[in-house]
């Protein structure tokens, strides 16, 4: 069974938007600048789509609860508008007007996780023709801070989020369309502030620095004669050679990469 939506539907997500216990759909229609909401009947069928306007070129959609009210909210990456937009759910299958945040050029993927451990949902966006990712930290009331930018591979096209090194901090995997590799950004578990350790993509395999916080260690300050506590982070560079550095070392900046000139092809 087919359901009509907008022009060039490019991404969809599932949630219960009207809180009736049945699964609903949201579709991002990139060329008609709309989203489509299809409410589920609970038997595998859906009501006809209700279309709502979106900032230009909604290319990716994901669902979260950005204001902590238990209702499903939407985040969209808008290709032509160079923005991420938020629509807060009303709990009845409708949504508030869009609020947009500027990111890099042609965002093509958006994902949700709590990067800084404050219990509030944050966002990551892959900016295809800026060769970067953007991190937007949430305030728990449905709003977000201005985007922080990190270099990725050439034309990042997709994001996946998890805790890859089991240190309790959100990590990020980025698929890079033109450089044909994957970049791993490991969250800074020591600072837990939504920043990442350095990451380096390698064709055919992933090479990255893996950070893990160790328990505080007592140290003697030679000048004051007082005991101090410091946290040590171990970084594992490629080839499994270990070294230790202080958490105060600035690891916020990712690697630099050449700017690709290819433009994204659409079917």
PDB file of N, CA, C and O in Angstrom, residues 30-90:
ATOM      1  N   UNK A  30      12.348  16.783   0.500  1.00  0.00           N
ATOM      2  CA  UNK A  30      13.396  17.774   0.302  1.00  0.00           C
ATOM      3  C   UNK A  30      13.057  18.800  -0.780  1.00  0.00           C
ATOM      4  O   UNK A  30      13.398  19.980  -0.647  1.00  0.00           O
ATOM      5  N   UNK A  31      12.365  18.410  -1.838  1.00  0.00           N
ATOM      6  CA  UNK A  31      12.125  19.351  -2.930  1.00  0.00           C
ATOM      7  C   UNK A  31      10.829  20.138  -2.790  1.00  0.00           C
ATOM      8  O   UNK A  31      10.662  21.172  -3.442  1.00  0.00           O
ATOM      9  N   UNK A  32       9.906  19.680  -1.971  1.00  0.00           N
ATOM     10  CA  UNK A  32       8.682  20.456  -1.747  1.00  0.00           C
ATOM     11  C   UNK A  32       8.761  21.283  -0.475  1.00  0.00           C
ATOM     12  O   UNK A  32       7.808  21.995  -0.132  1.00  0.00           O
ATOM     13  N   UNK A  33       9.883  21.201   0.226  1.00  0.00           N
ATOM     14  CA  UNK A  33      10.100  21.986   1.452  1.00  0.00           C
ATOM     15  C   UNK A  33       8.983  21.754   2.468  1.00  0.00           C
ATOM     16  O   UNK A  33       8.444  22.692   3.060  1.00  0.00           O
ATOM     17  N   UNK A  34       8.649  20.473   2.645  1.00  0.00           N
ATOM     18  CA  UNK A  34       7.589  20.112   3.575  1.00  0.00           C
ATOM     19  C   UNK A  34       7.992  18.881   4.381  1.00  0.00           C
ATOM     20  O   UNK A  34       8.924  18.149   4.025  1.00  0.00           O
ATOM     21  N   UNK A  35       7.254  18.663   5.477  1.00  0.00           N
ATOM     22  CA  UNK A  35       7.269  17.381   6.160  1.00  0.00           C
ATOM     23  C   UNK A  35       5.861  16.806   6.088  1.00  0.00           C
ATOM     24  O   UNK A  35       4.871  17.555   6.004  1.00  0.00           O
ATOM     25  N   UNK A  36       5.775  15.484   6.080  1.00  0.00           N
ATOM     26  CA  UNK A  36       4.485  14.799   6.053  1.00  0.00           C
ATOM     27  C   UNK A  36       4.332  13.982   7.327  1.00  0.00           C
ATOM     28  O   UNK A  36       5.246  13.231   7.696  1.00  0.00           O
ATOM     29  N   UNK A  37       3.182  14.115   7.988  1.00  0.00           N
ATOM     30  CA  UNK A  37       2.861  13.331   9.173  1.00  0.00           C
ATOM     31  C   UNK A  37       1.779  12.329   8.795  1.00  0.00           C
ATOM     32  O   UNK A  37       0.709  12.701   8.284  1.00  0.00           O
ATOM     33  N   UNK A  38       2.055  11.035   9.046  1.00  0.00           N
ATOM     34  CA  UNK A  38       1.090   9.977   8.787  1.00  0.00           C
ATOM     35  C   UNK A  38       0.798   9.274  10.111  1.00  0.00           C
ATOM     36  O   UNK A  38       1.679   8.608  10.669  1.00  0.00           O
ATOM     37  N   UNK A  39      -0.393   9.453  10.625  1.00  0.00           N
ATOM     38  CA  UNK A  39      -0.773   8.850  11.892  1.00  0.00           C
ATOM     39  C   UNK A  39      -1.183   7.398  11.672  1.00  0.00           C
ATOM     40  O   UNK A  39      -1.968   7.080  10.766  1.00  0.00           O
ATOM     41  N   UNK A  40      -0.655   6.524  12.525  1.00  0.00           N
ATOM     42  CA  UNK A  40      -0.917   5.102  12.381  1.00  0.00           C
ATOM     43  C   UNK A  40      -2.257   4.684  12.964  1.00  0.00           C
ATOM     44  O   UNK A  40      -2.730   5.254  13.951  1.00  0.00           O
ATOM     45  N   UNK A  41      -2.854   3.650  12.338  1.00  0.00           N
ATOM     46  CA  UNK A  41      -4.101   3.087  12.825  1.00  0.00           C
ATOM     47  C   UNK A  41      -3.891   1.895  13.748  1.00  0.00           C
ATOM     48  O   UNK A  41      -4.848   1.365  14.302  1.00  0.00           O
ATOM     49  N   UNK A  42      -2.637   1.461  13.882  1.00  0.00           N
ATOM     50  CA  UNK A  42      -2.329   0.342  14.759  1.00  0.00           C
ATOM     51  C   UNK A  42      -2.481  -1.014  14.112  1.00  0.00           C
ATOM     52  O   UNK A  42      -2.239  -2.044  14.753  1.00  0.00           O
ATOM     53  N   UNK A  43      -2.888  -1.054  12.855  1.00  0.00           N
ATOM     54  CA  UNK A  43      -3.057  -2.323  12.140  1.00  0.00           C
ATOM     55  C   UNK A  43      -2.150  -2.412  10.919  1.00  0.00           C
ATOM     56  O   UNK A  43      -2.364  -3.237  10.030  1.00  0.00           O
ATOM     57  N   UNK A  44      -1.130  -1.551  10.875  1.00  0.00           N
ATOM     58  CA  UNK A  44      -0.214  -1.527   9.740  1.00  0.00           C
ATOM     59  C   UNK A  44      -0.612  -0.549   8.659  1.00  0.00           C
ATOM     60  O   UNK A  44       0.104  -0.425   7.653  1.00  0.00           O
ATOM     61  N   UNK A  45      -1.730   0.137   8.844  1.00  0.00           N
ATOM     62  CA  UNK A  45      -2.143   1.162   7.889  1.00  0.00           C
ATOM     63  C   UNK A  45      -2.007   2.543   8.527  1.00  0.00           C
ATOM     64  O   UNK A  45      -1.880   2.668   9.753  1.00  0.00           O
ATOM     65  N   UNK A  46      -2.073   3.558   7.674  1.00  0.00           N
ATOM     66  CA  UNK A  46      -1.875   4.935   8.137  1.00  0.00           C
ATOM     67  C   UNK A  46      -2.933   5.843   7.523  1.00  0.00           C
ATOM     68  O   UNK A  46      -3.448   5.587   6.422  1.00  0.00           O
ATOM     69  N   UNK A  47      -3.239   6.905   8.227  1.00  0.00           N
ATOM     70  CA  UNK A  47      -4.104   7.944   7.677  1.00  0.00           C
ATOM     71  C   UNK A  47      -3.361   8.680   6.576  1.00  0.00           C
ATOM     72  O   UNK A  47      -2.132   8.619   6.465  1.00  0.00           O
ATOM     73  N   UNK A  48      -4.109   9.392   5.746  1.00  0.00           N
ATOM     74  CA  UNK A  48      -3.491  10.196   4.699  1.00  0.00           C
ATOM     75  C   UNK A  48      -2.542  11.221   5.315  1.00  0.00           C
ATOM     76  O   UNK A  48      -2.769  11.712   6.425  1.00  0.00           O
ATOM     77  N   UNK A  49      -1.473  11.526   4.591  1.00  0.00           N
ATOM     78  CA  UNK A  49      -0.455  12.429   5.097  1.00  0.00           C
ATOM     79  C   UNK A  49      -0.987  13.846   5.283  1.00  0.00           C
ATOM     80  O   UNK A  49      -1.764  14.348   4.466  1.00  0.00           O
ATOM     81  N   UNK A  50      -0.562  14.464   6.370  1.00  0.00           N
ATOM     82  CA  UNK A  50      -0.789  15.887   6.592  1.00  0.00           C
ATOM     83  C   UNK A  50       0.550  16.589   6.378  1.00  0.00           C
ATOM     84  O   UNK A  50       1.539  16.265   7.051  1.00  0.00           O
ATOM     85  N   UNK A  51       0.598  17.510   5.431  1.00  0.00           N
ATOM     86  CA  UNK A  51       1.847  18.163   5.060  1.00  0.00           C
ATOM     87  C   UNK A  51       1.974  19.526   5.730  1.00  0.00           C
ATOM     88  O   UNK A  51       1.003  20.285   5.799  1.00  0.00           O
ATOM     89  N   UNK A  52       3.180  19.815   6.211  1.00  0.00           N
ATOM     90  CA  UNK A  52       3.470  21.087   6.850  1.00  0.00           C
ATOM     91  C   UNK A  52       4.742  21.677   6.238  1.00  0.00           C
ATOM     92  O   UNK A  52       5.676  20.948   5.898  1.00  0.00           O
ATOM     93  N   UNK A  53       4.772  23.003   6.128  1.00  0.00           N
ATOM     94  CA  UNK A  53       5.935  23.667   5.548  1.00  0.00           C
ATOM     95  C   UNK A  53       7.167  23.501   6.435  1.00  0.00           C
ATOM     96  O   UNK A  53       7.068  23.399   7.659  1.00  0.00           O
ATOM     97  N   UNK A  54       8.338  23.493   5.763  1.00  0.00           N
ATOM     98  CA  UNK A  54       9.614  23.356   6.458  1.00  0.00           C
ATOM     99  C   UNK A  54      10.599  24.337   5.839  1.00  0.00           C
ATOM    100  O   UNK A  54      10.403  24.786   4.697  1.00  0.00           O
ATOM    101  N   UNK A  55      11.668  24.701   6.552  1.00  0.00           N
ATOM    102  CA  UNK A  55      12.749  25.441   5.891  1.00  0.00           C
ATOM    103  C   UNK A  55      13.254  24.686   4.670  1.00  0.00           C
ATOM    104  O   UNK A  55      13.070  23.472   4.538  1.00  0.00           O
ATOM    105  N   UNK A  56      13.907  25.384   3.768  1.00  0.00           N
ATOM    106  CA  UNK A  56      14.216  24.866   2.444  1.00  0.00           C
ATOM    107  C   UNK A  56      15.078  23.603   2.485  1.00  0.00           C
ATOM    108  O   UNK A  56      16.137  23.580   3.094  1.00  0.00           O
ATOM    109  N   UNK A  57      14.578  22.573   1.831  1.00  0.00           N
ATOM    110  CA  UNK A  57      15.356  21.359   1.614  1.00  0.00           C
ATOM    111  C   UNK A  57      15.492  20.444   2.811  1.00  0.00           C
ATOM    112  O   UNK A  57      16.612  20.017   3.106  1.00  0.00           O
ATOM    113  N   UNK A  58      14.385  20.079   3.505  1.00  0.00           N
ATOM    114  CA  UNK A  58      14.530  19.136   4.623  1.00  0.00           C
ATOM    115  C   UNK A  58      15.051  17.795   4.124  1.00  0.00           C
ATOM    116  O   UNK A  58      14.370  17.092   3.386  1.00  0.00           O
ATOM    117  N   UNK A  59      16.262  17.467   4.511  1.00  0.00           N
ATOM    118  CA  UNK A  59      16.982  16.328   3.953  1.00  0.00           C
ATOM    119  C   UNK A  59      17.030  15.149   4.917  1.00  0.00           C
ATOM    120  O   UNK A  59      17.234  14.008   4.504  1.00  0.00           O
ATOM    121  N   UNK A  60      16.880  15.419   6.205  1.00  0.00           N
ATOM    122  CA  UNK A  60      16.964  14.372   7.225  1.00  0.00           C
ATOM    123  C   UNK A  60      16.076  14.771   8.387  1.00  0.00           C
ATOM    124  O   UNK A  60      15.983  15.954   8.730  1.00  0.00           O
ATOM    125  N   UNK A  61      15.415  13.782   9.000  1.00  0.00           N
ATOM    126  CA  UNK A  61      14.551  14.046  10.146  1.00  0.00           C
ATOM    127  C   UNK A  61      14.823  13.013  11.225  1.00  0.00           C
ATOM    128  O   UNK A  61      15.098  11.851  10.935  1.00  0.00           O
ATOM    129  N   UNK A  62      14.801  13.454  12.469  1.00  0.00           N
ATOM    130  CA  UNK A  62      14.928  12.548  13.600  1.00  0.00           C
ATOM    131  C   UNK A  62      13.999  13.023  14.706  1.00  0.00           C
ATOM    132  O   UNK A  62      13.504  14.154  14.678  1.00  0.00           O
ATOM    133  N   UNK A  63      13.764  12.143  15.682  1.00  0.00           N
ATOM    134  CA  UNK A  63      12.794  12.407  16.741  1.00  0.00           C
ATOM    135  C   UNK A  63      13.506  12.404  18.082  1.00  0.00           C
ATOM    136  O   UNK A  63      14.407  11.597  18.340  1.00  0.00           O
ATOM    137  N   UNK A  64      13.124  13.322  18.970  1.00  0.00           N
ATOM    138  CA  UNK A  64      13.636  13.366  20.334  1.00  0.00           C
ATOM    139  C   UNK A  64      12.631  14.079  21.220  1.00  0.00           C
ATOM    140  O   UNK A  64      11.569  14.501  20.748  1.00  0.00           O
ATOM    141  N   UNK A  65      12.967  14.198  22.495  1.00  0.00           N
ATOM    142  CA  UNK A  65      12.159  15.000  23.414  1.00  0.00           C
ATOM    143  C   UNK A  65      13.059  16.129  23.906  1.00  0.00           C
ATOM    144  O   UNK A  65      13.817  15.964  24.853  1.00  0.00           O
ATOM    145  N   UNK A  66      12.962  17.285  23.264  1.00  0.00           N
ATOM    146  CA  UNK A  66      13.913  18.363  23.490  1.00  0.00           C
ATOM    147  C   UNK A  66      13.535  19.287  24.641  1.00  0.00           C
ATOM    148  O   UNK A  66      14.381  20.033  25.122  1.00  0.00           O
ATOM    149  N   UNK A  67      12.276  19.224  25.089  1.00  0.00           N
ATOM    150  CA  UNK A  67      11.859  20.082  26.202  1.00  0.00           C
ATOM    151  C   UNK A  67      11.374  19.296  27.411  1.00  0.00           C
ATOM    152  O   UNK A  67      10.826  19.865  28.348  1.00  0.00           O
ATOM    153  N   UNK A  68      11.574  17.972  27.398  1.00  0.00           N
ATOM    154  CA  UNK A  68      11.309  17.154  28.570  1.00  0.00           C
ATOM    155  C   UNK A  68       9.855  17.036  28.961  1.00  0.00           C
ATOM    156  O   UNK A  68       9.554  16.742  30.129  1.00  0.00           O
ATOM    157  N   UNK A  69       8.926  17.199  28.011  1.00  0.00           N
ATOM    158  CA  UNK A  69       7.504  17.104  28.340  1.00  0.00           C
ATOM    159  C   UNK A  69       6.909  15.739  28.000  1.00  0.00           C
ATOM    160  O   UNK A  69       5.694  15.540  28.126  1.00  0.00           O
ATOM    161  N   UNK A  70       7.755  14.799  27.556  1.00  0.00           N
ATOM    162  CA  UNK A  70       7.283  13.464  27.225  1.00  0.00           C
ATOM    163  C   UNK A  70       6.629  13.351  25.866  1.00  0.00           C
ATOM    164  O   UNK A  70       6.129  12.276  25.518  1.00  0.00           O
ATOM    165  N   UNK A  71       6.625  14.421  25.087  1.00  0.00           N
ATOM    166  CA  UNK A  71       6.044  14.406  23.755  1.00  0.00           C
ATOM    167  C   UNK A  71       7.156  14.367  22.706  1.00  0.00           C
ATOM    168  O   UNK A  71       8.224  14.944  22.908  1.00  0.00           O
ATOM    169  N   UNK A  72       6.877  13.717  21.592  1.00  0.00           N
ATOM    170  CA  UNK A  72       7.881  13.569  20.540  1.00  0.00           C
ATOM    171  C   UNK A  72       8.054  14.883  19.783  1.00  0.00           C
ATOM    172  O   UNK A  72       7.065  15.460  19.292  1.00  0.00           O
ATOM    173  N   UNK A  73       9.285  15.336  19.686  1.00  0.00           N
ATOM    174  CA  UNK A  73       9.643  16.538  18.934  1.00  0.00           C
ATOM    175  C   UNK A  73      10.444  16.140  17.696  1.00  0.00           C
ATOM    176  O   UNK A  73      10.955  15.015  17.600  1.00  0.00           O
ATOM    177  N   UNK A  74      10.588  17.058  16.758  1.00  0.00           N
ATOM    178  CA  UNK A  74      11.290  16.792  15.507  1.00  0.00           C
ATOM    179  C   UNK A  74      12.511  17.689  15.366  1.00  0.00           C
ATOM    180  O   UNK A  74      12.485  18.860  15.737  1.00  0.00           O
ATOM    181  N   UNK A  75      13.578  17.123  14.801  1.00  0.00           N
ATOM    182  CA  UNK A  75      14.742  17.888  14.360  1.00  0.00           C
ATOM    183  C   UNK A  75      14.981  17.562  12.894  1.00  0.00           C
ATOM    184  O   UNK A  75      14.973  16.385  12.510  1.00  0.00           O
ATOM    185  N   UNK A  76      15.190  18.588  12.092  1.00  0.00           N
ATOM    186  CA  UNK A  76      15.393  18.415  10.656  1.00  0.00           C
ATOM    187  C   UNK A  76      16.677  19.089  10.217  1.00  0.00           C
ATOM    188  O   UNK A  76      16.998  20.193  10.676  1.00  0.00           O
ATOM    189  N   UNK A  77      17.414  18.423   9.333  1.00  0.00           N
ATOM    190  CA  UNK A  77      18.563  19.034   8.664  1.00  0.00           C
ATOM    191  C   UNK A  77      18.080  19.551   7.318  1.00  0.00           C
ATOM    192  O   UNK A  77      17.560  18.787   6.498  1.00  0.00           O
ATOM    193  N   UNK A  78      18.244  20.842   7.087  1.00  0.00           N
ATOM    194  CA  UNK A  78      17.689  21.504   5.905  1.00  0.00           C
ATOM    195  C   UNK A  78      18.798  21.857   4.907  1.00  0.00           C
ATOM    196  O   UNK A  78      19.590  22.782   5.143  1.00  0.00           O
ATOM    197  N   UNK A  79      18.847  21.122   3.821  1.00  0.00           N
ATOM    198  CA  UNK A  79      19.932  21.173   2.849  1.00  0.00           C
ATOM    199  C   UNK A  79      20.131  22.563   2.265  1.00  0.00           C
ATOM    200  O   UNK A  79      21.244  23.089   2.228  1.00  0.00           O
ATOM    201  N   UNK A  80      19.074  23.171   1.783  1.00  0.00           N
ATOM    202  CA  UNK A  80      19.196  24.466   1.114  1.00  0.00           C
ATOM    203  C   UNK A  80      19.247  25.628   2.104  1.00  0.00           C
ATOM    204  O   UNK A  80      19.833  26.676   1.803  1.00  0.00           O
ATOM    205  N   UNK A  81      18.652  25.472   3.257  1.00  0.00           N
ATOM    206  CA  UNK A  81      18.625  26.558   4.244  1.00  0.00           C
ATOM    207  C   UNK A  81      19.880  26.591   5.104  1.00  0.00           C
ATOM    208  O   UNK A  81      20.071  27.542   5.874  1.00  0.00           O
ATOM    209  N   UNK A  82      20.731  25.572   4.996  1.00  0.00           N
ATOM    210  CA  UNK A  82      21.948  25.479   5.822  1.00  0.00           C
ATOM    211  C   UNK A  82      21.614  25.635   7.309  1.00  0.00           C
ATOM    212  O   UNK A  82      22.257  26.398   8.037  1.00  0.00           O
ATOM    213  N   UNK A  83      20.612  24.876   7.732  1.00  0.00           N
ATOM    214  CA  UNK A  83      20.153  24.996   9.107  1.00  0.00           C
ATOM    215  C   UNK A  83      19.665  23.659   9.635  1.00  0.00           C
ATOM    216  O   UNK A  83      19.386  22.725   8.874  1.00  0.00           O
ATOM    217  N   UNK A  84      19.557  23.593  10.961  1.00  0.00           N
ATOM    218  CA  UNK A  84      18.807  22.553  11.646  1.00  0.00           C
ATOM    219  C   UNK A  84      17.596  23.229  12.264  1.00  0.00           C
ATOM    220  O   UNK A  84      17.719  24.281  12.896  1.00  0.00           O
ATOM    221  N   UNK A  85      16.412  22.654  12.066  1.00  0.00           N
ATOM    222  CA  UNK A  85      15.199  23.257  12.604  1.00  0.00           C
ATOM    223  C   UNK A  85      14.528  22.301  13.586  1.00  0.00           C
ATOM    224  O   UNK A  85      14.598  21.081  13.448  1.00  0.00           O
ATOM    225  N   UNK A  86      13.876  22.897  14.579  1.00  0.00           N
ATOM    226  CA  UNK A  86      13.207  22.162  15.646  1.00  0.00           C
ATOM    227  C   UNK A  86      11.713  22.455  15.582  1.00  0.00           C
ATOM    228  O   UNK A  86      11.299  23.614  15.442  1.00  0.00           O
ATOM    229  N   UNK A  87      10.903  21.386  15.688  1.00  0.00           N
ATOM    230  CA  UNK A  87       9.458  21.536  15.825  1.00  0.00           C
ATOM    231  C   UNK A  87       9.042  20.739  17.054  1.00  0.00           C
ATOM    232  O   UNK A  87       9.210  19.525  17.101  1.00  0.00           O
ATOM    233  N   UNK A  88       8.535  21.425  18.058  1.00  0.00           N
ATOM    234  CA  UNK A  88       8.131  20.783  19.302  1.00  0.00           C
ATOM    235  C   UNK A  88       6.748  20.164  19.143  1.00  0.00           C
ATOM    236  O   UNK A  88       5.820  20.790  18.596  1.00  0.00           O
ATOM    237  N   UNK A  89       6.601  18.939  19.648  1.00  0.00           N
ATOM    238  CA  UNK A  89       5.337  18.236  19.523  1.00  0.00           C
ATOM    239  C   UNK A  89       4.303  18.724  20.521  1.00  0.00           C
ATOM    240  O   UNK A  89       4.625  19.033  21.672  1.00  0.00           O
ATOM    241  N   UNK A  90       3.033  18.741  20.069  1.00  0.00           N
ATOM    242  CA  UNK A  90       1.926  19.121  20.940  1.00  0.00           C
ATOM    243  C   UNK A  90       1.262  17.914  21.588  1.00  0.00           C
ATOM    244  O   UNK A  90       0.366  18.069  22.424  1.00  0.00           O
TER     245      UNK A  90
END
